[in-house]
XYZ file of C-alpha atoms in Angstrom:
630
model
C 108.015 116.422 164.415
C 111.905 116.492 163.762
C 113.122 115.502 160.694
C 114.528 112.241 162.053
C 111.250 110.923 162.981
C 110.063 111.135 160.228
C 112.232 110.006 157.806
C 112.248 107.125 160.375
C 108.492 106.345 159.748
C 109.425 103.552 157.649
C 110.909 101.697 160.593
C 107.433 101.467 161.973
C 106.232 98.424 159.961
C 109.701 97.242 159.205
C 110.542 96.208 162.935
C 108.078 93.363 162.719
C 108.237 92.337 159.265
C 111.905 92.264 159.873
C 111.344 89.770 163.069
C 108.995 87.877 161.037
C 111.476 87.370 158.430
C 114.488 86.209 160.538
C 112.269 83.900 162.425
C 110.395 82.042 159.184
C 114.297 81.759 157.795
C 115.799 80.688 160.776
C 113.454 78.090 161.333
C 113.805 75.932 164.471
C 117.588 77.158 164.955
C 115.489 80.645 166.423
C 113.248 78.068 168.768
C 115.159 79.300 172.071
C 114.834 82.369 171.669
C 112.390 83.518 169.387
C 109.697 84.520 171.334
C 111.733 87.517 172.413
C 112.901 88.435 169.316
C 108.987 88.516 167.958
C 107.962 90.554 171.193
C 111.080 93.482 170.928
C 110.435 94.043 167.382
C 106.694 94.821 168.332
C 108.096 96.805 171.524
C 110.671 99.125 170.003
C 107.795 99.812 166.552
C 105.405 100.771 169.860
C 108.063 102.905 171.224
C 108.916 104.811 167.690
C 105.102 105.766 167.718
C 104.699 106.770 171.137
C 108.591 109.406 169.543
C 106.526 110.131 166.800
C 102.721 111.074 168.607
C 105.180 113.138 170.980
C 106.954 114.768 168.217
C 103.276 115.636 166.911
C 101.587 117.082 170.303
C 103.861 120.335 170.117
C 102.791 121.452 166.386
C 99.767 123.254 165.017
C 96.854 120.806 163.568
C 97.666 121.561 159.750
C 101.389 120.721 160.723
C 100.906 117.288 162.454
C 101.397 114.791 159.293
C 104.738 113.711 157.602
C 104.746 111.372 154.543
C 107.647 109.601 153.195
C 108.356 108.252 149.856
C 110.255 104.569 149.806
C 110.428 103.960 146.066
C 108.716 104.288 142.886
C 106.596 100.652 142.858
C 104.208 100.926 139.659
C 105.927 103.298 136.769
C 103.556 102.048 134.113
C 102.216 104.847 131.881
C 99.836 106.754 133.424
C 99.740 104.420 136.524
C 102.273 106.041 138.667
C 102.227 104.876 142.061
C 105.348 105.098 144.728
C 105.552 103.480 147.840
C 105.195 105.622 150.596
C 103.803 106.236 153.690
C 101.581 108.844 155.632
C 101.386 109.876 159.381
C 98.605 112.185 160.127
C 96.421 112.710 163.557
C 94.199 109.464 162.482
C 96.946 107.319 161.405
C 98.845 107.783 164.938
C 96.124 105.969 166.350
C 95.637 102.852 164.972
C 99.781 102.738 165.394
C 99.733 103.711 169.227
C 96.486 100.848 169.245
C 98.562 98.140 166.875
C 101.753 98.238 168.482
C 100.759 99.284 172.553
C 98.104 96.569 172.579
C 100.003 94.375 170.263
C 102.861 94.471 172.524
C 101.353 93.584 175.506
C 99.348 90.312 173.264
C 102.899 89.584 172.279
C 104.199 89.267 176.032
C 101.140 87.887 177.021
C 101.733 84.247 174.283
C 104.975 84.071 175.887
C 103.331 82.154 178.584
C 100.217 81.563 176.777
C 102.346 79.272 174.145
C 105.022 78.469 176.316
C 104.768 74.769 175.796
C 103.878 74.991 172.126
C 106.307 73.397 170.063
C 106.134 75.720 167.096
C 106.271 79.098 169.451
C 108.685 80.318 167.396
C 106.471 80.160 164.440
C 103.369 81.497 166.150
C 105.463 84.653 166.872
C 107.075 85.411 163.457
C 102.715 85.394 162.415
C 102.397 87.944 165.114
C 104.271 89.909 163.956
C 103.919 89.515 160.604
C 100.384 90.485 161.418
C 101.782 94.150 163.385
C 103.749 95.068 159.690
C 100.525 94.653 157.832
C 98.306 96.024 159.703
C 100.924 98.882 160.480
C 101.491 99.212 156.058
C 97.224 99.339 155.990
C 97.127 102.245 158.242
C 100.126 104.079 157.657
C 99.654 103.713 153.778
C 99.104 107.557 151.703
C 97.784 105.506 148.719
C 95.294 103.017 148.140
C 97.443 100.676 146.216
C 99.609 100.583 149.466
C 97.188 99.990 151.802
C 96.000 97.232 149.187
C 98.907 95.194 149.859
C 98.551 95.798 153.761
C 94.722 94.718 153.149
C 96.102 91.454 151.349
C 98.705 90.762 153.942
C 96.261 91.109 157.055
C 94.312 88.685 155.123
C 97.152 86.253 154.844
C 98.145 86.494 158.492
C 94.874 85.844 159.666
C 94.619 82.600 158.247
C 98.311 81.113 159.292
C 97.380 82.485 162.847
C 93.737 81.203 162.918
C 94.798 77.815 161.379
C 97.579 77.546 163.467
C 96.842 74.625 165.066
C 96.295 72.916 161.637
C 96.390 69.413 162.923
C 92.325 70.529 164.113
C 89.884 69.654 161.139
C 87.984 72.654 162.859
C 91.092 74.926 162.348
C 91.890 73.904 159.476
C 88.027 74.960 158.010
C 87.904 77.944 159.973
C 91.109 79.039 158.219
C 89.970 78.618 155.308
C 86.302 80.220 155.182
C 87.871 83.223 156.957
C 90.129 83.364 153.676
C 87.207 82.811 151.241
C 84.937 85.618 152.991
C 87.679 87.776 153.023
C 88.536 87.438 149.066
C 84.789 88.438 148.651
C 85.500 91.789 150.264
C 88.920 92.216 148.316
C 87.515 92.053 145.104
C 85.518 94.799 145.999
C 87.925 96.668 146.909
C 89.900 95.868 143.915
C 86.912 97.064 141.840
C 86.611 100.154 143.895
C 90.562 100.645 142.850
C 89.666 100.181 139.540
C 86.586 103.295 139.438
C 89.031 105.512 141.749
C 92.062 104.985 139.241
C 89.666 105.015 135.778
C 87.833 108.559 137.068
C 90.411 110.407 138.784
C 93.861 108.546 136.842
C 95.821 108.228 140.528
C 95.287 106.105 143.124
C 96.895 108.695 145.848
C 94.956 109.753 148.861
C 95.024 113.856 148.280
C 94.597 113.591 144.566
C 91.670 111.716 144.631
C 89.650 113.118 147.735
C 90.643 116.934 146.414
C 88.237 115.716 143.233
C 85.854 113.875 144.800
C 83.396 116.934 144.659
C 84.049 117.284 140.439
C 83.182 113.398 139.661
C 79.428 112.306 139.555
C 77.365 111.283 142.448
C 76.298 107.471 140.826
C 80.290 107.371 140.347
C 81.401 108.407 143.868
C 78.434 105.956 145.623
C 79.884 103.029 143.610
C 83.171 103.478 145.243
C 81.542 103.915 148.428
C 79.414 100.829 148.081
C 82.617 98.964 147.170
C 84.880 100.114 150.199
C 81.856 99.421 151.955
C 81.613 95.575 150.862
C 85.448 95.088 151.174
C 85.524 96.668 155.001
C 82.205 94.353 155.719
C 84.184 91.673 154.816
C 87.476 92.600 157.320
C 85.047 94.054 160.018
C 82.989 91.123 160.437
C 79.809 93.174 158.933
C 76.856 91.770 157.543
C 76.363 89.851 154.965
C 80.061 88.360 155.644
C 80.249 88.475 158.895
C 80.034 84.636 159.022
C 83.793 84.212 159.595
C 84.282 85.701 162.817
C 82.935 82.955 165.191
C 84.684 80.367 163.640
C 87.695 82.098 163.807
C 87.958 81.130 167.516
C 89.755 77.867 166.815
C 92.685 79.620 166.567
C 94.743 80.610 169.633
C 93.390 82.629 172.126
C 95.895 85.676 171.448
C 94.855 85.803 167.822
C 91.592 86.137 168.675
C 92.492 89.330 171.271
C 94.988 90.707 168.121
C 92.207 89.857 165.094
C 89.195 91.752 167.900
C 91.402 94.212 168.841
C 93.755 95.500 167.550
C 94.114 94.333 163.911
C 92.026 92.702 160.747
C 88.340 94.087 162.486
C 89.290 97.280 162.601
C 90.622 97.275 159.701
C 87.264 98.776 157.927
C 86.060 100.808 160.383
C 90.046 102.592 159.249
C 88.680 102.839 155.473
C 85.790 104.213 155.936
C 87.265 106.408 158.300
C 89.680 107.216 155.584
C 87.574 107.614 152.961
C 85.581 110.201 154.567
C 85.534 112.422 151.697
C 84.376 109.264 149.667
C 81.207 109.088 151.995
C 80.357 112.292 152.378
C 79.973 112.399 148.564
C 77.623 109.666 148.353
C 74.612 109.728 150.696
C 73.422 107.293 149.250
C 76.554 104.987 150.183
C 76.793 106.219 153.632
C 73.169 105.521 154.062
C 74.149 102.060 153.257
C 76.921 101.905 156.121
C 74.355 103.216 158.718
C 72.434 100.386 158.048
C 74.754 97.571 157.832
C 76.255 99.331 161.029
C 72.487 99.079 162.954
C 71.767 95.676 161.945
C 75.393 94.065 162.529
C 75.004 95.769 165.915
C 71.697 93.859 166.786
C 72.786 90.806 164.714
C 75.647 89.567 167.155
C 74.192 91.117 170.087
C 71.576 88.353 169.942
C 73.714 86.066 169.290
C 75.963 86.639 172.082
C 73.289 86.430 174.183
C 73.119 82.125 173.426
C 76.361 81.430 173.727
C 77.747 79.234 175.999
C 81.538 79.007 174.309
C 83.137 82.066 176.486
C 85.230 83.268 172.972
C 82.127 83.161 170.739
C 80.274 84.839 173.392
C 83.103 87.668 172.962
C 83.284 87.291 169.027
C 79.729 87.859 168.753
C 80.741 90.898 171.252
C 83.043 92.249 168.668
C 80.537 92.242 165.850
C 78.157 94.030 167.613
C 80.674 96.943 169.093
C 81.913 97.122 165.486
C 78.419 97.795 164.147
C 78.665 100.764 166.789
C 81.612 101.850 164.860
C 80.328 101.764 161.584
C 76.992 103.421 162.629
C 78.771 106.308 163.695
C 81.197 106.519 160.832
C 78.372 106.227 158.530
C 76.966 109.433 160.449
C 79.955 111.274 158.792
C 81.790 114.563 160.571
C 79.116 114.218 163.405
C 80.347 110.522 164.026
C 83.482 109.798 162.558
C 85.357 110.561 165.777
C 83.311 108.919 167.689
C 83.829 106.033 165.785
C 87.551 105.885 166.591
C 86.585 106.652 169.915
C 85.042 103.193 170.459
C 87.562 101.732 168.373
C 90.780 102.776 170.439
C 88.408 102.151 173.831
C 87.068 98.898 172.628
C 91.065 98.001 171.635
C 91.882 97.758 175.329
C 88.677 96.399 177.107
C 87.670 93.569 174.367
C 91.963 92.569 174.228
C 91.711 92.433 178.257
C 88.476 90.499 177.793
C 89.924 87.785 175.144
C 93.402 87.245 177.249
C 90.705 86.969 180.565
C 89.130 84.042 178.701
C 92.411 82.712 177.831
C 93.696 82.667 181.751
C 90.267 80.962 182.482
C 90.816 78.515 180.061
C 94.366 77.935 180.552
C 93.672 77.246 184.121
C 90.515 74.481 182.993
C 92.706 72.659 180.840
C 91.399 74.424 177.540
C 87.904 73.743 178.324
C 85.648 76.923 176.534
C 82.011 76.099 178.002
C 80.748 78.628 180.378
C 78.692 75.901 181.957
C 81.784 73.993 183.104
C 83.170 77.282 185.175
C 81.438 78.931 187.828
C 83.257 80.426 191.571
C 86.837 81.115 189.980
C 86.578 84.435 191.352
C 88.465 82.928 193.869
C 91.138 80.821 192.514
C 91.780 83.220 190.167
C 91.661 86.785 191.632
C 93.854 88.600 189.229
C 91.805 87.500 186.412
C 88.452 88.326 187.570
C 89.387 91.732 188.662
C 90.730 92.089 184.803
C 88.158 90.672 183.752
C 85.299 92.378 185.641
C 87.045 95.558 184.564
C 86.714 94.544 181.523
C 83.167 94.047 181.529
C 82.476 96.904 183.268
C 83.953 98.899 180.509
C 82.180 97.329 177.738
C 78.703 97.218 179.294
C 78.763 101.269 179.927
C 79.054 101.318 183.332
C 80.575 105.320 184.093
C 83.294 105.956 184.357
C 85.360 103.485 182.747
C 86.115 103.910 178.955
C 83.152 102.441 177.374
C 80.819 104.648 179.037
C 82.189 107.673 177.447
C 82.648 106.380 173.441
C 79.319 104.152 173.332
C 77.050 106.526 174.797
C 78.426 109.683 172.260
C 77.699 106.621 169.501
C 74.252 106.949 171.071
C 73.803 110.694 171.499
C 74.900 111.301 167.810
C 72.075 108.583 166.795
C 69.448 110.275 168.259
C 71.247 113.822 167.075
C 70.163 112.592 163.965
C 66.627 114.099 164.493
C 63.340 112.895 163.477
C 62.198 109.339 162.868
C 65.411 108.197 161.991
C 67.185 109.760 164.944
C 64.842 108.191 166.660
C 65.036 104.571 164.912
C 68.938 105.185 165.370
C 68.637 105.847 169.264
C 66.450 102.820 169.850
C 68.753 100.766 167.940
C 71.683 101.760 169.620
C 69.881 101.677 173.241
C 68.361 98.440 172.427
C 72.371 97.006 171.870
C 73.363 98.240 174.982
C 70.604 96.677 176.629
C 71.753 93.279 174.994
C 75.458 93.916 176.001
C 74.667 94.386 179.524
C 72.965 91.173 179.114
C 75.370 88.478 177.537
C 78.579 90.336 179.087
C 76.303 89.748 182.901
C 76.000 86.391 181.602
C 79.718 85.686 181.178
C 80.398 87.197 183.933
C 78.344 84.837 186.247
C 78.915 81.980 184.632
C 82.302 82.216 184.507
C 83.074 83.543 188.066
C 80.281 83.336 190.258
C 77.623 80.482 191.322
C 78.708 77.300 192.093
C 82.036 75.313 190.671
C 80.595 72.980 187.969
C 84.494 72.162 187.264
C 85.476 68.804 185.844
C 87.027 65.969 187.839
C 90.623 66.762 186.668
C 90.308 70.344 186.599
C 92.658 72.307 189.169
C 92.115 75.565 188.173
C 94.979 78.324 189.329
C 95.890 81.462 188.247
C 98.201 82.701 185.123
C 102.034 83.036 185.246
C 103.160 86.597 186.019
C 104.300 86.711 182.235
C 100.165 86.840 181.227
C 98.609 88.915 184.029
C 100.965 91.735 182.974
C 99.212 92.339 180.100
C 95.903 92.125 181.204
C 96.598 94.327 184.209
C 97.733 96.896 181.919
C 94.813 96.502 179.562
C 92.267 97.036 182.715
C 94.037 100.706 183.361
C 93.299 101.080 179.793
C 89.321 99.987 180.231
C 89.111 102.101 183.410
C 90.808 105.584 181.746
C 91.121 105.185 178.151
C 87.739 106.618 177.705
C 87.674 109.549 179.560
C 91.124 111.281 178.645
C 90.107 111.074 175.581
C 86.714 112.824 175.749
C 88.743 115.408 177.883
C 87.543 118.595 176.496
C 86.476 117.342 173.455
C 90.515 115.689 173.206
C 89.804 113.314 170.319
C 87.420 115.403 168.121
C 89.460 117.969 167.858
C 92.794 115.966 167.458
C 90.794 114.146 164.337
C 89.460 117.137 163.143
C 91.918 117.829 160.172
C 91.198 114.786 158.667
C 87.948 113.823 159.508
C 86.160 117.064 160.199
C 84.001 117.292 162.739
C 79.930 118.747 163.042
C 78.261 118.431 166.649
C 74.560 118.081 166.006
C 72.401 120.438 167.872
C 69.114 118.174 167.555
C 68.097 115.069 169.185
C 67.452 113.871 172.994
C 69.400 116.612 175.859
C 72.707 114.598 176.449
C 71.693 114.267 180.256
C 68.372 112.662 178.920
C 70.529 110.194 176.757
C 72.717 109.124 179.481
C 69.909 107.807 181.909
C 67.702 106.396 179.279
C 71.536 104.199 178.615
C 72.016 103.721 182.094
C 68.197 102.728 183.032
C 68.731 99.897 179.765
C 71.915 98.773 181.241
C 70.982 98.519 184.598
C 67.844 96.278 183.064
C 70.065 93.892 181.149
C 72.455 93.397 183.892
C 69.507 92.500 186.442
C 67.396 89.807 183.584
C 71.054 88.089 183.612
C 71.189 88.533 187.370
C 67.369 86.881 187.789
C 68.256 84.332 184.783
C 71.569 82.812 185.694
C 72.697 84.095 189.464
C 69.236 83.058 191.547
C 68.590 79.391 189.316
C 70.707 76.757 188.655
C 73.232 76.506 186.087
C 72.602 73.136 184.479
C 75.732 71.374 183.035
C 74.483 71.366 179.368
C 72.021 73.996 177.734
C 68.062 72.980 177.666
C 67.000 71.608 174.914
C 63.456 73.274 174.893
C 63.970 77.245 174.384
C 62.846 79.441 172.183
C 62.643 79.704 168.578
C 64.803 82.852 169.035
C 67.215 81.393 171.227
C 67.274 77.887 168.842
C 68.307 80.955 165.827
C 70.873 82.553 167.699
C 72.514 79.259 168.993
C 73.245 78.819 165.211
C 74.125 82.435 164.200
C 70.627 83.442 163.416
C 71.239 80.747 160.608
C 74.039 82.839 159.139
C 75.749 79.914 157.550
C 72.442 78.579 156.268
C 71.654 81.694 154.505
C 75.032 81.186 152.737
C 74.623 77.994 151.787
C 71.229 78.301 150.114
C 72.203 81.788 148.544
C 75.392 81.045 147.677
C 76.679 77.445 148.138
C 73.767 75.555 146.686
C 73.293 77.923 143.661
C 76.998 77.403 143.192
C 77.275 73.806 143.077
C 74.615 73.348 140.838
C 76.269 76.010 138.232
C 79.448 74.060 138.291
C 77.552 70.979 137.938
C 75.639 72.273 134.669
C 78.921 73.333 133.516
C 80.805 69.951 134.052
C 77.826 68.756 132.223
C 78.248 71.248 129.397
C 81.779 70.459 128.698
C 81.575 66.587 129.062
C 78.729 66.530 126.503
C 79.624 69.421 123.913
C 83.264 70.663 124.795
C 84.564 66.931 125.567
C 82.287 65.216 123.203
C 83.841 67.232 120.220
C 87.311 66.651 121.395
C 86.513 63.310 121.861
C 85.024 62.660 118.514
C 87.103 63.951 116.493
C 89.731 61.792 118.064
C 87.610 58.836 117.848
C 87.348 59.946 113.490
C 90.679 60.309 113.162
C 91.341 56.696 114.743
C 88.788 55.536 112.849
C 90.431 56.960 109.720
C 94.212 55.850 110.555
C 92.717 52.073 111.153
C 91.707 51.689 108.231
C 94.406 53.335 106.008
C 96.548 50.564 108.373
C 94.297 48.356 106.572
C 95.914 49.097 103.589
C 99.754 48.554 104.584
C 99.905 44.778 103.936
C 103.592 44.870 103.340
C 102.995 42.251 100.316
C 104.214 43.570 96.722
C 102.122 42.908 94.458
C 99.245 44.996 96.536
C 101.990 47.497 96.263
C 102.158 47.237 92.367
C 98.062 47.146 92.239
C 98.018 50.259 94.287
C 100.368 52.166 91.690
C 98.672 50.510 88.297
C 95.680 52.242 89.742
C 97.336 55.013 90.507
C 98.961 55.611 87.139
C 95.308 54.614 85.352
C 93.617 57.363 87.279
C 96.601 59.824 86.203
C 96.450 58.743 82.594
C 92.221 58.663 82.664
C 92.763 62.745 83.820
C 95.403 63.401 81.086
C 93.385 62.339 78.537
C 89.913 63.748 79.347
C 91.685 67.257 79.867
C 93.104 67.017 76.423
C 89.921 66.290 74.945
């Protein structure tokens, strides 16, 4: 890479923080025109990468990284941390992912929020959301990528409680927030251990003496990046965010799924490999939230009938994937990023599909209120379909090639957890092809169960663009990047990389996925495409189905664990301090009124009381002098 690039890396995350900026102090004198302003700052930061990955592609492995140094930000004692910035082979791709599908998310709320009286505003969040996510990843210290961490966190909510003036929003905005400050502190703490043990906070310090600090030490880190990237990823237990999160615009939810705040810890584990592979106990722990997360919103994407919460629940489960492999460590790790960068361009094409669909049905989101726009909207169903396609497996597009190595390295594993792992991981694909069918046919195919006033058409040029673009990227994403093992060995330097030799023959693996796919697709076919869609769900199902309509009583779990218990400890403490802290306050006020009411008493403004007061006065004086000279 020439020396210009990088000493240009800086310019990365400053493009959009620096559109951001102009358009938040501009105000509404930037309304005309500041939409474009928000989506060439995200274009030229996407160019600069694409520079920089070129400048990288023509060096050796050990020579593809450049760091640069900004300024000194904490000179306190032995806390010395400066500012800078790191571009190795796993950094590259979260930027090519932020700012390529970022981009085309930008382009694609230029007709999305075209009649939006605060598009101006929207945009400046956008890309204030690129420049943090963009700090996070390109960050060579872990107070750095704390402050991209925080600011993700930050643009999350303005974006998901855009819309404000919605109670729902509003809520959403905030709980999203709250969950999210859960992870941070553990993050934080895990700061705290990493600084206290090693005394830096910097990437290569710490990781080259990992191996010299004690194991119960090293799996307390891990168990705290762990809780903070459950929190970002949308992992269990606080994954309870995500689904609410839909109120927001429908191009926050394609940035937040895929290309920013879940991938977010899926990147620190990633990361932190040397962390993990310290502690097996702590990466035992991320195979397991990873497996369960997986099954957790598969099921409840199969019950959904609001098209985005069918997807969010989508998005937990194919970041479970993620965070099974990573948790696998040097056999999984880039297999993990795999589905990460694959996922990026299928799930965004997905969420900006549902957005056409529903800015064609006048915002309506219920699945049961679509059906036949396969043929008033072409463009998007081909997207779309693509789309699905991808996700579900189907060879060859992209998600055929990352989820089933996810599934091959599970059963790699070898013996009865290789085994558990595979079934897991088979039984999720199953589900996939399952709720993905689902939305497929109740969304485009069947009969038109529109409302009166719906006049469904398709998208302005200005949205199928982007989606168009993102289908190439479901289609071939995938495969160029299994190319002779193209990925793995482009991650290796910083993730390593260990191909296990046990577990199922990979041919073996591939039809077992197939056959499960093929199975889900044709229940969904038999369930929704042969009976009648009715226009609101039955009332009678399962107890299953009654769980996953509510997030297999995710919020409920929360409030009796958490909420409940909570209340009631601020309630014995308001008690506490109205009876013991206030009460002492209050009575020794009440004394000293007491006291000063009745020395008022006393001040009668007459003399003679005045001349009493002093004869006594003098006797008690004279009474003292002469019994001390006795």
């Amino acid at each position: 890479m020439s020396s210009f690039l990088a000493s240009a890396l800086w310019s990365i995350p400053a493009l959009p923080l620096a559109g951001a900026v102009v358009l938040l102090l501009l105000g509404r004198r930037s309304d005309g025109w500041g939409h474009l302003l928000g989506c060439t700052t995200a274009f030229a930061s996407f160019v600069l990468g694409v520079a920089m990955f070129a400048g990288m592609l023509g060096l050796e492995a050990s020579e593809r990284r450049a760091q640069q140094t900004l300024f000194t930000w904490v000179p306190v004692e032995e806390l010395q941390v400066d500012f800078g910035l790191r571009l190795d082979a796993l950094s590259i791709c979260f930027v090519l992912l932020i700012t390529g599908v970022g981009s085309l998310i930008h382009l694609y709320s230029v007709g999305y929020m075209a009649h939006d009286p605060e598009r101006r505003k929207f945009f400046a969040y956008l890309n204030l959301f690129l420049a943090a996510m963009l700090v996070l990843v390109l960050a060579d210290n872990f107070l750095v990528l704390y402050l991209g961490w925080e600011g993700v966190g930050l643009a999350s909510y303005l974006l998901i409680g855009f819309w404000q003036y919605k109670p729902t929003a509003a809520t959403a905005a905030n709980k999203a927030f709250v969950v999210n400050r859960v992870g941070d502190m553990g993050l934080l703490v895990a700061l705290m251990i990493v600084f206290t043990t090693f005394g830096s906070l910097d990437y290569d310090t710490v990781f080259a003496a990992v191996p010299e600090a004690g194991e119960g030490v090293v799996t307390a880190i891990g168990l705290c990046l762990l809780l903070a990237a459950c929190a970002k990823s949308a992992q269990l237990p606080l994954q309870s965010w995500l689904g609410d999160a839909m109120e927001g615009p429908t191009p926050v939810s394609a940035l937040i799924h895929a290309a920013t705040m879940v991938t977010a810890g899926v990147y620190l584990v990633t990361r932190a490999n040397a962390i993990f592979d310290a502690a097996p106990a702590a990466r035992l722990a991320v195979v397991i939230v990873g497996a369960s997360t997986l099954l957790f919103g598969a099921i409840i994407g199969c019950a959904k009938d609001d098209i985005k919460k069918a997807l969010a629940a989508s998005t937990m489960s194919q970041i479970g994937y993620m965070v099974l492999a990573a948790g696998l460590g040097p056999a999984g790790y880039a297999f993990a990023i795999l589905h990460l960068l694959t996922h990026g361009f299928f799930k965004a094409g997905l969420f900006l599909g549902a957005g056409s669909v529903m800015h064609a049905m006048n915002d309506e989101t219920d699945m049961r209120r679509f059906g036949g726009l396969r043929t008033v909207m072409p463009i998007t169903f081909v997207t779309f379909g693509l789309g699905y396609l991808a996700i579900i497996g189907i060879p060859p597009f992209s998600g055929f090639f990352s989820k089933d190595k996810i599934i091959e390295v599970a059963f790699g594993v070898g013996g009865f957890d290789g085994i558990v792992l595979g079934v897991v991981t088979l039984l999720g694909a199953g589900l996939t092809a399952f709720y993905m069918t689902r939305v497929m046919i109740l969304t485009f195919f069947g009969d038109r169960r529109w409302a009166p006033d719906a006049e469904p058409h398709e998208s302005p040029t200005v949205m199928t663009w982007p989606m168009i673009a993102l289908a190439f990227g479901s289609v071939g994403a995938g495969g160029l990047l299994v190319l002779g093992g193209a990925l793995q060995h482009w991650l290796e330097p910083v993730v390593g990389y260990d191909h296990h030799e046990g577990g199922l023959p990979v041919w073996l693996v591939t039809a077992l996925t197939l056959a499960v796919v093929l199975a889900g697709v044709a229940v969904a076919w038999r369930g929704y495409a042969r009976e009648p869609v009715p226009e609101t769900a039955p009332a009678a199902v399962s107890a299953l189905t009654t769980a996953a309509r509510r997030d297999l009583y995710g919020d409920d779990a929360n409030e009796a664990l958490f909420m409940r218990p909570g209340q009631g400890m601020v309630r014995t403490l308001v008690g506490v301090e109205s009876a013991e802290i206030d009460g002492a306050v209050t009575g020794m006020a009440a004394g000293i009124g007491a006291f000063s009411r009745g020395l008022r008493r006393t001040q009668t403004g007459f003399v003679r009381s005045y001349a009493l007061y002093m004869f006594a006065g003098a006797t008690v004086v004279v009474g003292a002098l002469v019994l001390a000279t006795m």
